[in-house]
PDB file of C-alpha atoms in Angstrom:
ATOM      1  CA  MET A   1     -11.757  -4.280  53.062  1.00  0.00           C
ATOM      2  CA  LEU A   2     -13.422  -7.536  52.980  1.00  0.00           C
ATOM      3  CA  ARG A   3     -12.367 -10.225  50.538  1.00  0.00           C
ATOM      4  CA  ILE A   4     -13.800 -13.508  49.804  1.00  0.00           C
ATOM      5  CA  ILE A   5     -11.710 -16.268  48.170  1.00  0.00           C
ATOM      6  CA  VAL A   6     -12.792 -19.766  46.712  1.00  0.00           C
ATOM      7  CA  LEU A   7     -10.185 -22.020  48.038  1.00  0.00           C
ATOM      8  CA  GLY A   8     -10.753 -25.200  46.569  1.00  0.00           C
ATOM      9  CA  LEU A   9     -13.333 -27.739  44.839  1.00  0.00           C
ATOM     10  CA  PHE A  10     -13.164 -31.390  44.623  1.00  0.00           C
ATOM     11  CA  LEU A  11     -15.754 -33.673  43.510  1.00  0.00           C
ATOM     12  CA  PHE A  12     -15.767 -37.521  44.145  1.00  0.00           C
ATOM     13  CA  ALA A  13     -18.164 -40.428  44.418  1.00  0.00           C
ATOM     14  CA  ALA A  14     -18.223 -42.748  47.565  1.00  0.00           C
ATOM     15  CA  ASN A  15     -19.752 -46.017  48.221  1.00  0.00           C
ATOM     16  CA  THR A  16     -22.458 -46.342  51.324  1.00  0.00           C
ATOM     17  CA  ALA A  17     -20.682 -48.039  53.891  1.00  0.00           C
ATOM     18  CA  GLY A  18     -21.619 -51.668  54.654  1.00  0.00           C
ATOM     19  CA  ALA A  19     -22.941 -52.248  51.400  1.00  0.00           C
ATOM     20  CA  ALA A  20     -21.869 -54.553  48.796  1.00  0.00           C
ATOM     21  CA  GLU A  21     -19.379 -52.883  46.485  1.00  0.00           C
ATOM     22  CA  SER A  22     -21.289 -53.878  43.241  1.00  0.00           C
ATOM     23  CA  GLU A  23     -24.828 -52.935  44.611  1.00  0.00           C
ATOM     24  CA  ALA A  24     -24.052 -49.775  46.704  1.00  0.00           C
ATOM     25  CA  PRO A  25     -25.324 -46.563  45.463  1.00  0.00           C
ATOM     26  CA  SER A  26     -22.871 -43.800  44.816  1.00  0.00           C
ATOM     27  CA  ARG A  27     -22.823 -40.632  46.568  1.00  0.00           C
ATOM     28  CA  ASN A  28     -21.978 -37.249  44.839  1.00  0.00           C
ATOM     29  CA  LEU A  29     -19.873 -35.723  47.300  1.00  0.00           C
ATOM     30  CA  VAL A  30     -18.379 -32.381  46.847  1.00  0.00           C
ATOM     31  CA  THR A  31     -15.692 -30.637  49.134  1.00  0.00           C
ATOM     32  CA  LEU A  32     -15.216 -26.750  48.936  1.00  0.00           C
ATOM     33  CA  SER A  33     -13.415 -24.410  50.784  1.00  0.00           C
ATOM     34  CA  VAL A  34     -14.024 -20.570  51.045  1.00  0.00           C
ATOM     35  CA  SER A  35     -12.020 -17.929  52.734  1.00  0.00           C
ATOM     36  CA  ALA A  36     -13.283 -14.323  54.066  1.00  0.00           C
ATOM     37  CA  GLU A  37     -10.581 -11.700  55.121  1.00  0.00           C
ATOM     38  CA  GLU A  38     -10.333  -8.435  56.231  1.00  0.00           C
ATOM     39  CA  GLU A  39      -7.712  -5.867  57.155  1.00  0.00           C
ATOM     40  CA  VAL A  40      -8.102  -3.983  60.193  1.00  0.00           C
ATOM     41  CA  ASP A  41      -5.879  -1.622  62.089  1.00  0.00           C
ATOM     42  CA  SER A  42      -3.558  -2.676  64.914  1.00  0.00           C
ATOM     43  CA  ASP A  43      -5.040  -0.785  67.648  1.00  0.00           C
ATOM     44  CA  LEU A  44      -3.437  -2.063  70.625  1.00  0.00           C
ATOM     45  CA  LEU A  45       0.241  -1.012  71.558  1.00  0.00           C
ATOM     46  CA  VAL A  46       1.994  -3.586  73.501  1.00  0.00           C
ATOM     47  CA  VAL A  47       5.488  -2.999  75.395  1.00  0.00           C
ATOM     48  CA  ARG A  48       7.657  -5.157  77.335  1.00  0.00           C
ATOM     49  CA  LEU A  49      10.103  -3.509  79.653  1.00  0.00           C
ATOM     50  CA  VAL A  50      12.560  -5.019  81.903  1.00  0.00           C
ATOM     51  CA  ALA A  51      14.096  -3.769  85.506  1.00  0.00           C
ATOM     52  CA  THR A  52      17.594  -5.164  85.796  1.00  0.00           C
ATOM     53  CA  HIS A  53      20.429  -4.892  88.526  1.00  0.00           C
ATOM     54  CA  GLU A  54      23.546  -6.653  89.665  1.00  0.00           C
ATOM     55  CA  ALA A  55      25.022  -7.051  93.168  1.00  0.00           C
ATOM     56  CA  VAL A  56      27.394  -9.171  95.277  1.00  0.00           C
ATOM     57  CA  LYS A  57      24.286 -10.248  97.214  1.00  0.00           C
ATOM     58  CA  GLN A  58      21.064 -11.499  95.862  1.00  0.00           C
ATOM     59  CA  ALA A  59      18.889  -9.357  98.349  1.00  0.00           C
ATOM     60  CA  GLN A  60      20.747  -6.222  97.406  1.00  0.00           C
ATOM     61  CA  ALA A  61      19.864  -6.896  93.608  1.00  0.00           C
ATOM     62  CA  ALA A  62      16.399  -7.884  94.340  1.00  0.00           C
ATOM     63  CA  LYS A  63      15.780  -4.746  96.530  1.00  0.00           C
ATOM     64  CA  ARG A  64      16.609  -2.810  93.684  1.00  0.00           C
ATOM     65  CA  VAL A  65      14.522  -4.486  91.161  1.00  0.00           C
ATOM     66  CA  ASN A  66      11.808  -4.456  93.557  1.00  0.00           C
ATOM     67  CA  GLU A  67      12.097  -0.730  93.817  1.00  0.00           C
ATOM     68  CA  ASP A  68      12.222   0.086  90.327  1.00  0.00           C
ATOM     69  CA  MET A  69       9.179  -2.300  89.455  1.00  0.00           C
ATOM     70  CA  ALA A  70       7.129  -0.653  92.315  1.00  0.00           C
ATOM     71  CA  TRP A  71       7.987   2.877  90.971  1.00  0.00           C
ATOM     72  CA  ALA A  72       7.155   1.914  87.417  1.00  0.00           C
ATOM     73  CA  LEU A  73       3.610   0.220  88.415  1.00  0.00           C
ATOM     74  CA  ALA A  74       3.059   3.736  90.513  1.00  0.00           C
ATOM     75  CA  ALA A  75       3.812   5.657  87.335  1.00  0.00           C
ATOM     76  CA  ALA A  76       1.535   3.459  85.189  1.00  0.00           C
ATOM     77  CA  ARG A  77      -1.323   3.670  87.231  1.00  0.00           C
ATOM     78  CA  GLN A  78      -1.312   7.457  87.037  1.00  0.00           C
ATOM     79  CA  SER A  79      -1.946   7.262  83.186  1.00  0.00           C
ATOM     80  CA  SER A  80      -5.330   6.162  82.462  1.00  0.00           C
ATOM     81  CA  GLY A  81      -6.279   3.706  79.847  1.00  0.00           C
ATOM     82  CA  ILE A  82      -2.842   1.524  80.479  1.00  0.00           C
ATOM     83  CA  ARG A  83      -2.943  -1.852  81.470  1.00  0.00           C
ATOM     84  CA  ALA A  84      -0.055  -3.251  83.659  1.00  0.00           C
ATOM     85  CA  GLN A  85       1.251  -6.759  84.243  1.00  0.00           C
ATOM     86  CA  THR A  86       4.391  -7.998  85.875  1.00  0.00           C
ATOM     87  CA  LEU A  87       5.975 -10.964  84.213  1.00  0.00           C
ATOM     88  CA  ASP A  88       8.662 -13.539  84.670  1.00  0.00           C
ATOM     89  CA  TYR A  89      11.163 -12.769  87.709  1.00  0.00           C
ATOM     90  CA  ARG A  90      14.675 -14.406  87.088  1.00  0.00           C
ATOM     91  CA  THR A  91      17.979 -14.608  89.100  1.00  0.00           C
ATOM     92  CA  ASN A  92      21.187 -15.573  87.367  1.00  0.00           C
ATOM     93  CA  PRO A  93      24.632 -15.939  88.859  1.00  0.00           C
ATOM     94  CA  VAL A  94      27.361 -13.636  87.194  1.00  0.00           C
ATOM     95  CA  TYR A  95      30.758 -15.667  86.862  1.00  0.00           C
ATOM     96  CA  ASP A  96      34.246 -14.579  86.640  1.00  0.00           C
ATOM     97  CA  ASP A  97      36.827 -17.423  86.267  1.00  0.00           C
ATOM     98  CA  ARG A  98      34.237 -19.977  87.263  1.00  0.00           C
ATOM     99  CA  ARG A  99      33.608 -18.036  90.490  1.00  0.00           C
ATOM    100  CA  ILE A 100      30.212 -16.570  91.347  1.00  0.00           C
ATOM    101  CA  THR A 101      31.170 -12.917  91.781  1.00  0.00           C
ATOM    102  CA  ALA A 102      27.601 -11.318  91.494  1.00  0.00           C
ATOM    103  CA  TRP A 103      24.044 -12.144  90.948  1.00  0.00           C
ATOM    104  CA  ARG A 104      21.647 -10.364  88.255  1.00  0.00           C
ATOM    105  CA  MET A 105      18.103  -9.930  89.053  1.00  0.00           C
ATOM    106  CA  GLN A 106      15.564  -9.007  86.401  1.00  0.00           C
ATOM    107  CA  GLN A 107      11.660  -8.664  86.020  1.00  0.00           C
ATOM    108  CA  ALA A 108       9.693  -7.861  83.063  1.00  0.00           C
ATOM    109  CA  LEU A 109       6.595  -5.297  82.773  1.00  0.00           C
ATOM    110  CA  ARG A 110       4.049  -5.704  80.126  1.00  0.00           C
ATOM    111  CA  LEU A 111       2.190  -2.529  79.368  1.00  0.00           C
ATOM    112  CA  GLU A 112      -0.549  -2.340  76.826  1.00  0.00           C
ATOM    113  CA  SER A 113      -2.910   0.468  75.714  1.00  0.00           C
ATOM    114  CA  ALA A 114      -5.091   1.938  72.895  1.00  0.00           C
ATOM    115  CA  GLU A 115      -4.020   5.284  73.703  1.00  0.00           C
ATOM    116  CA  ARG A 116      -0.609   5.532  71.768  1.00  0.00           C
ATOM    117  CA  THR A 117       0.190   9.033  73.139  1.00  0.00           C
ATOM    118  CA  ALA A 118      -0.279   8.302  76.701  1.00  0.00           C
ATOM    119  CA  LEU A 119       1.742   5.101  76.539  1.00  0.00           C
ATOM    120  CA  THR A 120       4.686   6.468  74.617  1.00  0.00           C
ATOM    121  CA  GLU A 121       4.720   9.399  77.089  1.00  0.00           C
ATOM    122  CA  LEU A 122       4.850   6.955  79.835  1.00  0.00           C
ATOM    123  CA  LEU A 123       7.847   5.061  78.359  1.00  0.00           C
ATOM    124  CA  GLY A 124       9.760   8.381  78.280  1.00  0.00           C
ATOM    125  CA  THR A 125       9.376   8.165  82.210  1.00  0.00           C
ATOM    126  CA  LEU A 126       9.994   4.552  82.513  1.00  0.00           C
ATOM    127  CA  GLN A 127      13.119   4.427  80.668  1.00  0.00           C
ATOM    128  CA  GLU A 128      14.822   6.357  83.484  1.00  0.00           C
ATOM    129  CA  ARG A 129      14.925   3.257  85.405  1.00  0.00           C
ATOM    130  CA  LEU A 130      13.850   0.341  83.048  1.00  0.00           C
ATOM    131  CA  ALA A 131      14.791  -0.852  79.492  1.00  0.00           C
ATOM    132  CA  ILE A 132      12.222  -1.274  76.782  1.00  0.00           C
ATOM    133  CA  GLU A 133      12.845  -4.801  75.542  1.00  0.00           C
ATOM    134  CA  ALA A 134      10.229  -5.229  72.699  1.00  0.00           C
ATOM    135  CA  ILE A 135       7.457  -3.115  71.152  1.00  0.00           C
ATOM    136  CA  SER A 136       4.365  -4.593  69.137  1.00  0.00           C
ATOM    137  CA  TYR A 137       1.032  -3.814  67.839  1.00  0.00           C
ATOM    138  CA  GLU A 138      -1.610  -6.053  68.273  1.00  0.00           C
ATOM    139  CA  VAL A 139      -5.628  -6.395  67.344  1.00  0.00           C
ATOM    140  CA  SER A 140      -7.485  -5.736  70.562  1.00  0.00           C
ATOM    141  CA  PRO A 141      -9.769  -8.385  71.575  1.00  0.00           C
ATOM    142  CA  THR A 142     -12.888  -6.315  71.203  1.00  0.00           C
ATOM    143  CA  VAL A 143     -12.105  -5.376  67.450  1.00  0.00           C
ATOM    144  CA  ARG A 144     -10.979  -9.080  66.761  1.00  0.00           C
ATOM    145  CA  VAL A 145     -14.287 -10.392  68.037  1.00  0.00           C
ATOM    146  CA  ALA A 146     -16.228  -7.861  65.961  1.00  0.00           C
ATOM    147  CA  THR A 147     -14.517  -8.673  62.595  1.00  0.00           C
ATOM    148  CA  GLU A 148     -14.374 -12.265  62.934  1.00  0.00           C
ATOM    149  CA  GLU A 149     -18.071 -12.249  63.647  1.00  0.00           C
ATOM    150  CA  ARG A 150     -18.825 -10.388  60.416  1.00  0.00           C
ATOM    151  CA  LEU A 151     -16.244 -12.810  58.728  1.00  0.00           C
ATOM    152  CA  ILE A 152     -18.091 -15.697  59.656  1.00  0.00           C
ATOM    153  CA  GLU A 153     -21.440 -14.630  58.417  1.00  0.00           C
ATOM    154  CA  ALA A 154     -19.815 -13.466  55.041  1.00  0.00           C
ATOM    155  CA  ALA A 155     -18.032 -16.831  54.641  1.00  0.00           C
ATOM    156  CA  ILE A 156     -20.705 -18.910  55.730  1.00  0.00           C
ATOM    157  CA  GLN A 157     -23.038 -17.084  53.144  1.00  0.00           C
ATOM    158  CA  ARG A 158     -20.563 -17.394  50.408  1.00  0.00           C
ATOM    159  CA  PHE A 159     -20.121 -21.075  51.043  1.00  0.00           C
ATOM    160  CA  GLY A 160     -23.924 -21.601  50.715  1.00  0.00           C
ATOM    161  CA  GLU A 161     -24.024 -19.700  47.476  1.00  0.00           C
ATOM    162  CA  ARG A 162     -21.031 -21.609  46.034  1.00  0.00           C
ATOM    163  CA  ALA A 163     -22.803 -24.739  46.988  1.00  0.00           C
ATOM    164  CA  GLU A 164     -26.095 -23.738  45.211  1.00  0.00           C
ATOM    165  CA  ARG A 165     -23.981 -22.823  42.075  1.00  0.00           C
ATOM    166  CA  ILE A 166     -22.160 -26.169  42.057  1.00  0.00           C
ATOM    167  CA  THR A 167     -25.314 -28.041  42.484  1.00  0.00           C
ATOM    168  CA  ARG A 168     -26.955 -26.609  39.525  1.00  0.00           C
ATOM    169  CA  ALA A 169     -23.733 -26.736  37.562  1.00  0.00           C
ATOM    170  CA  PHE A 170     -23.630 -30.503  37.953  1.00  0.00           C
ATOM    171  CA  GLY A 171     -27.356 -30.979  36.998  1.00  0.00           C
ATOM    172  CA  HIS A 172     -28.711 -31.495  40.394  1.00  0.00           C
ATOM    173  CA  THR A 173     -31.561 -29.699  42.134  1.00  0.00           C
ATOM    174  CA  ARG A 174     -30.518 -29.872  45.845  1.00  0.00           C
ATOM    175  CA  TYR A 175     -27.707 -30.403  48.395  1.00  0.00           C
ATOM    176  CA  ALA A 176     -27.043 -31.484  51.631  1.00  0.00           C
ATOM    177  CA  ILE A 177     -24.182 -30.445  53.969  1.00  0.00           C
ATOM    178  CA  VAL A 178     -22.291 -33.790  55.225  1.00  0.00           C
ATOM    179  CA  ASN A 179     -19.808 -31.847  57.244  1.00  0.00           C
ATOM    180  CA  VAL A 180     -18.526 -28.311  57.643  1.00  0.00           C
ATOM    181  CA  ASN A 181     -15.566 -26.439  59.520  1.00  0.00           C
ATOM    182  CA  VAL A 182     -15.183 -22.901  60.486  1.00  0.00           C
ATOM    183  CA  GLY A 183     -11.900 -21.564  61.361  1.00  0.00           C
ATOM    184  CA  THR A 184     -10.428 -18.158  62.197  1.00  0.00           C
ATOM    185  CA  SER A 185      -6.737 -17.145  61.624  1.00  0.00           C
ATOM    186  CA  GLY A 186      -4.715 -13.735  61.607  1.00  0.00           C
ATOM    187  CA  TYR A 187      -1.356 -12.714  61.242  1.00  0.00           C
ATOM    188  CA  GLN A 188       0.367 -11.612  64.425  1.00  0.00           C
ATOM    189  CA  PRO A 189       3.598  -9.809  63.857  1.00  0.00           C
ATOM    190  CA  PRO A 190       6.349 -10.792  66.107  1.00  0.00           C
ATOM    191  CA  PRO A 191       7.446  -8.238  68.693  1.00  0.00           C
ATOM    192  CA  MET A 192      10.118  -5.680  67.620  1.00  0.00           C
ATOM    193  CA  PRO A 193      13.251  -5.662  69.526  1.00  0.00           C
ATOM    194  CA  TYR A 194      13.935  -2.164  70.963  1.00  0.00           C
ATOM    195  CA  GLN A 195      17.298  -1.118  69.573  1.00  0.00           C
ATOM    196  CA  GLY A 196      17.610   1.574  72.325  1.00  0.00           C
ATOM    197  CA  ARG A 197      17.681  -0.948  75.334  1.00  0.00           C
ATOM    198  CA  ALA A 198      20.323  -0.941  77.822  1.00  0.00           C
ATOM    199  CA  LEU A 199      21.052  -1.745  81.419  1.00  0.00           C
ATOM    200  CA  ALA A 200      21.347   1.869  82.272  1.00  0.00           C
ATOM    201  CA  MET A 201      18.955   4.057  80.715  1.00  0.00           C
ATOM    202  CA  LYS A 202      19.284   7.757  80.498  1.00  0.00           C
ATOM    203  CA  ALA A 203      16.238  10.164  81.378  1.00  0.00           C
ATOM    204  CA  GLU A 204      16.861  12.087  78.356  1.00  0.00           C
ATOM    205  CA  MET A 205      16.187   9.454  75.811  1.00  0.00           C
ATOM    206  CA  ALA A 206      13.367  10.473  73.354  1.00  0.00           C
ATOM    207  CA  ASP A 207      10.102   8.747  73.050  1.00  0.00           C
ATOM    208  CA  PRO A 208      10.182   5.751  70.633  1.00  0.00           C
ATOM    209  CA  SER A 209       8.462   6.307  67.390  1.00  0.00           C
ATOM    210  CA  ILE A 210       5.918   3.867  66.695  1.00  0.00           C
ATOM    211  CA  GLU A 211       3.624   3.024  63.656  1.00  0.00           C
ATOM    212  CA  ALA A 212       0.596   0.967  64.107  1.00  0.00           C
ATOM    213  CA  GLY A 213      -0.148  -0.536  60.659  1.00  0.00           C
ATOM    214  CA  GLN A 214      -2.754  -3.313  59.810  1.00  0.00           C
ATOM    215  CA  GLN A 215      -3.255  -6.912  60.270  1.00  0.00           C
ATOM    216  CA  THR A 216      -5.190  -9.622  57.974  1.00  0.00           C
ATOM    217  CA  LEU A 217      -7.975 -11.513  59.919  1.00  0.00           C
ATOM    218  CA  SER A 218      -9.485 -14.312  58.162  1.00  0.00           C
ATOM    219  CA  VAL A 219     -12.165 -17.005  58.501  1.00  0.00           C
ATOM    220  CA  ASN A 220     -12.069 -20.296  56.458  1.00  0.00           C
ATOM    221  CA  VAL A 221     -15.147 -22.370  56.023  1.00  0.00           C
ATOM    222  CA  ASP A 222     -14.560 -25.794  54.361  1.00  0.00           C
ATOM    223  CA  GLY A 223     -16.859 -28.791  54.144  1.00  0.00           C
ATOM    224  CA  THR A 224     -18.673 -31.542  52.128  1.00  0.00           C
ATOM    225  CA  ILE A 225     -21.882 -31.407  50.617  1.00  0.00           C
ATOM    226  CA  GLU A 226     -23.763 -34.253  48.970  1.00  0.00           C
ATOM    227  CA  LEU A 227     -25.672 -33.482  45.442  1.00  0.00           C
ATOM    228  CA  GLY A 228     -29.120 -34.966  44.863  1.00  0.00           C
ATOM    229  CA  ARG A 229     -32.270 -34.645  42.976  1.00  0.00           C
ATOM    230  CA  GLU A 230     -35.842 -34.226  44.234  1.00  0.00           C
TER     231      GLU A 230
END
């Protein structure tokens, strides 16, 4: 649902720069701000998983992480409509009484898809060897751009209508735009930590239950107009 909100209105007079203060004509300037917003379905499921192993030697831990990640990527490629991206690779020492006793290797994997069923089924498989770190829903770039285009048009139209109304209300017959700014924004919920994460995942773990929900996208148009007469 599209909502248009008038955020503010301010009228002030300004002297023309460079003229003597006593002789400078005043300018009837009005600032106003309008916001158009719309709730859209979160249509892109995003999941972050990690492959983690510890071993006395770094090479041993790295070998296990690399094998698990290669296995996960192969499984993701077999599922259509799922985009996979490997992320940060970390190596950390494990201490015992100030001595390094092992090495912990970790690599993250980001999966995203508009096909919730396919991705949740894949997660059920990947949890055999990887841990789910976070799950979130986002608005896909395609939906975001299309929505923002509609909101920009609606907000600009409303800005012009509001400017016309203000001009008439102050007894003027025309206005000129001095400056205007158009900005977009939208609430992006933070990823949800997955409570079922563990270093050793079990194959029989159930697929996570996920609800998409909605997010609010908005466009703000604010600027200054100068009132005048013919």
